Coordinates of C-alpha atoms and ligand atoms in Angstrom, one line a residue:
M1 CA 62.9 -36.9 38.7
K2 CA 61.9 -35.2 35.4
A3 CA 59.1 -32.8 34.7
T4 CA 57.9 -30.5 31.9
A5 CA 55.9 -27.3 32.0
K6 CA 54.3 -25.0 29.5
S7 CA 53.9 -21.3 30.4
P8 CA 52.5 -18.3 28.6
A9 CA 54.0 -14.9 28.3
N10 CA 51.8 -12.1 29.7
I11 CA 51.0 -8.5 28.7
A12 CA 50.8 -6.0 31.5
F13 CA 47.8 -3.6 31.6
I14 CA 49.3 -2.0 34.7
K15 CA 53.1 -2.1 34.5
Y16 CA 55.8 -3.3 36.9
W17 CA 58.7 -0.8 36.6
G18 CA 60.8 -0.1 39.6
K19 CA 61.5 -2.3 42.6
K20 CA 61.2 -1.8 46.4
D21 CA 63.6 -4.7 47.0
P22 CA 65.6 -5.6 43.9
K23 CA 67.2 -8.6 45.5
I24 CA 63.9 -10.4 45.9
R25 CA 62.1 -8.5 43.2
V26 CA 59.4 -6.9 45.3
P27 CA 58.0 -4.2 43.1
L28 CA 57.1 -0.6 43.9
N29 CA 53.5 -1.1 42.8
S30 CA 51.0 -3.8 42.0
S31 CA 50.4 -4.7 38.4
I32 CA 47.7 -6.4 36.3
S33 CA 48.2 -8.6 33.2
M34 CA 46.6 -11.0 30.8
N35 CA 48.3 -14.3 29.8
L36 CA 48.9 -14.8 26.1
S37 CA 47.7 -17.8 24.2
N38 CA 50.3 -17.7 21.3
I39 CA 53.5 -16.8 23.0
Y40 CA 54.8 -19.5 25.3
T41 CA 57.7 -21.5 26.6
V42 CA 58.0 -25.3 27.3
T43 CA 60.7 -26.4 29.7
T44 CA 61.9 -29.8 30.9
V45 CA 63.9 -30.1 34.1
E46 CA 65.6 -33.3 35.3
F47 CA 67.6 -33.8 38.5
S48 CA 69.7 -36.9 38.5
P49 CA 72.6 -38.4 40.6
S50 CA 74.1 -39.6 37.3
F51 CA 74.6 -36.1 35.9
E52 CA 78.1 -34.7 36.5
R53 CA 77.4 -31.1 35.9
D54 CA 74.5 -28.7 35.4
E55 CA 73.5 -28.4 31.7
V56 CA 71.2 -25.7 30.4
D57 CA 70.2 -25.4 26.8
I58 CA 67.5 -23.9 24.5
V59 CA 66.2 -25.6 21.4
N60 CA 65.6 -22.7 19.0
G61 CA 68.4 -20.2 19.8
E62 CA 71.3 -19.8 22.1
F63 CA 71.7 -18.8 25.8
S64 CA 74.5 -16.4 26.7
E65 CA 76.6 -17.3 29.7
K66 CA 74.8 -14.6 31.7
E67 CA 71.4 -16.1 30.9
K68 CA 72.6 -19.6 31.8
Q69 CA 73.9 -18.3 35.1
R70 CA 70.5 -16.7 35.9
I71 CA 68.8 -20.0 35.2
I72 CA 71.2 -21.9 37.4
E73 CA 70.7 -19.4 40.2
H74 CA 66.9 -20.1 40.0
I75 CA 67.6 -23.9 40.0
D76 CA 69.7 -23.3 43.1
R77 CA 66.8 -21.7 44.8
I78 CA 64.7 -24.8 44.0
R79 CA 67.4 -27.2 45.0
K80 CA 67.8 -25.4 48.3
K81 CA 64.0 -25.4 49.0
A82 CA 63.7 -29.1 48.1
G83 CA 66.9 -30.2 49.8
V84 CA 68.1 -31.7 46.5
Q85 CA 71.7 -31.8 45.6
Y86 CA 71.7 -33.5 42.3
K87 CA 73.0 -31.8 39.1
V88 CA 70.3 -30.7 36.6
K89 CA 69.5 -30.8 33.0
V90 CA 67.3 -28.0 31.7
L91 CA 66.0 -27.8 28.1
T92 CA 63.7 -25.1 27.0
K93 CA 61.9 -24.2 23.9
N94 CA 60.0 -21.0 23.0
N95 CA 57.3 -21.1 20.3
F96 CA 58.8 -17.9 19.0
P97 CA 62.5 -17.6 17.9
K98 CA 64.8 -15.9 20.3
G99 CA 65.7 -12.4 19.0
T100 CA 62.2 -11.4 17.8
G101 CA 62.3 -8.8 20.4
I102 CA 59.7 -10.8 22.4
A103 CA 60.7 -10.9 26.0
S104 CA 60.9 -14.4 27.2
S105 CA 61.7 -13.9 30.9
A106 CA 58.1 -14.2 32.1
S107 CA 57.2 -17.4 30.2
G108 CA 60.7 -18.7 30.7
F109 CA 61.0 -18.4 34.5
S110 CA 57.4 -19.5 35.1
A111 CA 57.9 -22.6 33.1
L112 CA 61.3 -23.2 34.8
T113 CA 59.7 -22.8 38.2
V114 CA 56.7 -25.2 37.6
A115 CA 58.9 -27.9 36.0
G116 CA 61.8 -27.4 38.4
A117 CA 59.6 -27.5 41.5
K118 CA 57.9 -30.7 40.4
A119 CA 61.1 -32.4 39.3
A120 CA 62.6 -31.6 42.7
G121 CA 59.7 -33.2 44.5
L122 CA 58.2 -30.0 45.8
N123 CA 54.4 -29.8 46.0
L124 CA 53.7 -26.1 45.8
S125 CA 50.3 -24.3 45.5
T126 CA 49.7 -21.6 42.8
K127 CA 50.6 -19.0 45.4
G128 CA 53.8 -20.8 46.3
L129 CA 54.8 -21.2 42.7
S130 CA 54.1 -17.5 42.0
I131 CA 56.3 -16.4 44.9
L132 CA 59.1 -18.7 43.7
A133 CA 58.8 -17.6 40.0
R134 CA 59.0 -13.9 41.1
L135 CA 62.5 -14.5 42.3
G136 CA 63.6 -15.6 38.8
S137 CA 61.9 -12.6 37.0
G138 CA 59.3 -10.4 38.5
S139 CA 56.8 -10.6 35.6
A140 CA 57.1 -14.4 35.7
C141 CA 54.9 -14.5 38.8
R142 CA 52.0 -13.2 36.7
S143 CA 52.3 -16.1 34.2
I144 CA 51.5 -18.7 36.9
P145 CA 47.8 -18.1 37.6
D146 CA 45.1 -18.3 34.9
G147 CA 43.7 -15.6 32.6
F148 CA 43.6 -12.0 34.0
V149 CA 46.0 -11.7 36.8
E150 CA 46.9 -9.2 39.6
W151 CA 50.4 -9.2 41.1
Q152 CA 49.9 -7.7 44.6
A153 CA 53.1 -5.8 45.3
G154 CA 53.2 -6.7 49.0
N155 CA 56.1 -5.7 51.2
S156 CA 57.9 -8.9 51.8
H157 CA 58.9 -12.1 50.1
E158 CA 55.8 -13.9 51.3
T159 CA 53.3 -11.2 50.5
S160 CA 54.4 -10.3 46.9
L161 CA 52.5 -12.7 44.7
A162 CA 50.1 -13.0 41.8
Y163 CA 46.6 -14.4 41.7
S164 CA 43.9 -14.8 39.1
L165 CA 41.2 -12.1 38.9
Y166 CA 39.2 -13.8 36.0
S167 CA 39.7 -17.0 34.1
A168 CA 40.9 -17.0 30.4
S169 CA 37.4 -17.5 29.1
Y170 CA 36.0 -14.5 31.0
W171 CA 36.3 -11.9 28.2
E172 CA 37.0 -12.3 24.4
I173 CA 39.7 -9.7 24.0
C174 CA 42.9 -10.0 22.1
D175 CA 46.5 -8.8 22.2
L176 CA 48.0 -8.3 18.8
V177 CA 51.8 -8.4 19.1
V178 CA 53.2 -6.3 16.3
I179 CA 56.8 -7.3 15.6
I180 CA 58.6 -4.2 14.5
S181 CA 62.3 -5.1 14.9
K182 CA 64.0 -8.4 15.4
K183 CA 66.9 -6.9 17.3
E184 CA 67.4 -7.6 21.0
K185 CA 66.4 -4.7 23.2
K186 CA 69.2 -2.2 24.1
I187 CA 68.7 -2.2 27.9
A188 CA 67.5 -5.3 29.6
S189 CA 64.5 -4.8 31.9
T190 CA 66.4 -5.7 35.1
K191 CA 68.8 -2.8 34.4
G192 CA 65.9 -0.5 33.4
H193 CA 64.2 -1.1 36.7
S194 CA 67.1 0.2 38.6
M195 CA 67.7 3.1 36.3
A196 CA 64.0 4.2 36.9
Q197 CA 65.1 5.3 40.3
E198 CA 66.8 8.3 38.6
S199 CA 63.5 9.6 37.1
P200 CA 61.9 12.6 38.8
F201 CA 58.6 11.1 37.7
L202 CA 59.0 7.6 39.3
M203 CA 57.4 8.4 42.6
L204 CA 54.7 10.5 41.0
R205 CA 53.8 7.5 38.9
V206 CA 53.8 5.2 41.9
D207 CA 51.5 7.6 43.8
A208 CA 49.0 7.7 40.9
V209 CA 49.0 4.1 40.0
E210 CA 46.5 3.0 42.6
K211 CA 43.9 5.1 40.8
R212 CA 44.6 3.5 37.5
I213 CA 44.5 0.0 39.0
K214 CA 41.0 0.8 40.3
Q215 CA 40.0 1.9 36.7
I216 CA 41.4 -1.3 35.1
K217 CA 39.6 -3.5 37.8
K218 CA 36.4 -1.6 37.2
A219 CA 36.7 -2.0 33.5
L220 CA 37.4 -5.7 33.8
K221 CA 34.5 -6.2 36.2
N222 CA 32.0 -4.4 33.9
K223 CA 33.6 -5.6 30.6
D224 CA 33.9 -1.9 29.7
F225 CA 36.3 -2.1 26.8
S226 CA 36.8 1.7 26.2
L227 CA 37.5 2.2 29.9
L228 CA 40.0 -0.7 29.9
G229 CA 41.8 0.4 26.7
G230 CA 42.0 4.1 27.8
G231 CA 43.6 3.0 31.1
I232 CA 46.0 0.6 29.4
E233 CA 47.2 3.2 26.9
A234 CA 47.6 6.0 29.5
E235 CA 49.5 3.5 31.7
A236 CA 52.0 2.5 29.0
L237 CA 52.8 6.2 28.2
N238 CA 53.2 6.9 31.9
M239 CA 55.8 4.1 32.2
H240 CA 57.6 5.2 29.1
A241 CA 57.7 8.8 30.5
V242 CA 59.6 7.3 33.5
M243 CA 61.9 5.4 31.2
M244 CA 62.6 8.4 29.0
T245 CA 63.4 10.6 32.1
S246 CA 65.8 8.0 33.7
N247 CA 69.4 8.9 33.8
P248 CA 70.7 8.0 31.3
P249 CA 67.4 8.1 29.4
I250 CA 66.0 5.0 27.9
I251 CA 64.1 5.3 24.7
Y252 CA 62.8 1.9 23.7
W253 CA 60.7 3.1 20.7
L254 CA 61.8 3.1 17.1
P255 CA 60.2 5.2 14.4
K256 CA 58.0 2.3 13.4
T257 CA 56.8 2.0 17.0
L258 CA 55.5 5.5 16.9
E259 CA 54.0 5.0 13.5
V260 CA 51.9 2.0 14.8
M261 CA 50.9 3.9 17.9
L262 CA 49.6 6.8 15.8
A263 CA 47.9 4.5 13.4
V264 CA 46.0 2.8 16.3
Q265 CA 44.9 6.2 17.6
K266 CA 43.8 7.3 14.0
W267 CA 41.8 4.1 13.4
R268 CA 40.2 4.5 16.8
G269 CA 39.0 7.9 15.8
E270 CA 37.6 6.4 12.6
D271 CA 36.0 3.0 12.7
L272 CA 38.3 0.5 14.6
E273 CA 38.7 0.5 18.4
G274 CA 42.0 -0.6 19.8
Y275 CA 44.6 0.6 22.3
F276 CA 48.3 0.2 22.3
T277 CA 50.7 -0.8 25.1
I278 CA 54.5 -1.2 24.9
D279 CA 57.0 -2.9 27.3
A280 CA 60.7 -2.6 27.4
G281 CA 61.3 -2.7 23.7
P282 CA 60.0 -1.5 20.3
I283 CA 57.2 -4.0 19.9
V284 CA 53.7 -2.6 20.0
H285 CA 50.8 -4.6 21.6
I286 CA 47.4 -3.7 20.4
I287 CA 44.5 -4.6 22.7
C288 CA 41.3 -5.1 20.8
Q289 CA 38.0 -7.0 20.9
K290 CA 38.2 -10.5 19.3
K291 CA 35.7 -9.5 16.6
D292 CA 38.1 -6.8 15.3
A293 CA 41.4 -8.8 15.4
N294 CA 41.4 -9.8 11.7
K295 CA 40.6 -6.3 10.6
F296 CA 43.6 -5.0 12.6
K297 CA 45.8 -7.7 11.3
E298 CA 44.9 -6.8 7.7
R299 CA 45.6 -3.1 8.2
L300 CA 48.9 -3.7 10.1
T301 CA 50.3 -6.0 7.5
K302 CA 49.9 -3.2 4.9
I303 CA 52.3 -1.0 6.9
S304 CA 55.8 -1.5 5.4
G305 CA 58.4 -2.9 7.7
I306 CA 56.0 -4.8 10.0
K307 CA 57.7 -8.2 10.3
D308 CA 54.8 -10.2 11.9
V309 CA 51.6 -9.9 13.9
I310 CA 50.9 -12.5 16.5
V311 CA 47.2 -12.7 17.6
N312 CA 46.7 -13.7 21.2
E313 CA 43.7 -14.5 23.3
P314 CA 43.6 -14.7 27.1
A315 CA 45.3 -18.0 28.2
E316 CA 45.6 -20.3 31.2
G317 CA 48.6 -20.0 33.4
A318 CA 51.6 -22.3 33.6
R319 CA 50.9 -26.0 33.6
L320 CA 52.7 -29.3 33.8
V321 CA 52.5 -31.3 30.6
N322 CA 53.3 -34.9 29.7
Q323 CA 55.5 -34.5 26.7
H324 CA 59.1 -34.0 27.8
L325 CA 61.7 -32.3 25.5
F326 CA 64.3 -35.0 26.2
Ligands
LIG401 C1 58.3 -3.4 31.1 O1 60.0 -9.0 34.8 O2 61.5 -8.5 32.9 O3 57.7 -5.7 30.8 O4 62.1 -8.8 37.4 O5 64.1 -7.7 36.5 O6 63.2 -9.8 35.5 P1 62.9 -8.5 36.2 O7 62.0 -7.6 35.2 P2 60.9 -8.0 34.2 O8 60.2 -6.6 33.9 C2 59.1 -6.4 33.1 C3 58.9 -5.0 32.8 C4 57.8 -4.7 31.8 C5 56.5 -4.3 32.5 C6 55.7 -5.5 33.0 O9 55.7 -6.6 32.4 O10 54.9 -5.3 33.9

């Protein structure tokens, strides 16, 4: 019983930051994202009676013991659901090297879920896979459906899941991932979510987020790029205000992060329309229209200290593939 899946990372337009139920990763608010075509994980999972112990490995990097343990915990959920007791072999490969500062939990846990469920003989729907992936890492549930995705917060295990709002080909917009530092982030997002509870702004943010969700949905529906971008940028700053006012405060930005943010705003005032968003790290994502992607890339590579720019278009969600990694 062996299966392999490929899954994209995703960028959140409306962010997931703070949990209603941390144990089962039910978020405080719904979120909206776009799957990314050029940042993905491929994972092969095999269960076999001939394996004597669980083995977890990554092709281009190294897993810490903690990371391995989190993967095995997810495999245990799959084993339990499928009634499988065999030991497992998991091999995973990111198309980006580990340590670029690109978070891999969304693509990683969604690929693991799709490959693992199939290898264990489970036949789950997109909805079922999204619910299961969420238990591994919240944002992973958004990498299961195609294209532009909403994760409905829900209020229980069964009701907290993601579904596609629009397919990948719906709108030609891009996410330029600007690699600023190759260092791992200082505070892992799982810890950051719980620290958010200390921010006096957390519940203000949650109360206001519904309005921003409406704005993003309207912008998507009408393909109104300025409305979309304005909403995305305001949302990112809002989440970072919560991060910065946690106790202790979390400042994910580096000086280069701010330099790129300001450049994006300056270019927008001149001749090039784009909007930034930032997750739990120093990397800046620039959302722009496809026609402008090369122009942005040219300008960004002229800024000293920018290590790389990865251009992404909207992508399909997680898929089974035929080529196994072992
Ligand atoms: C800032 O999904 O990594 O990227 O559920 O604890 O694994 P866990 O958290 P995770 O959080 C992602 C947070 C974010 C915003 C987002 O992607 O919505």
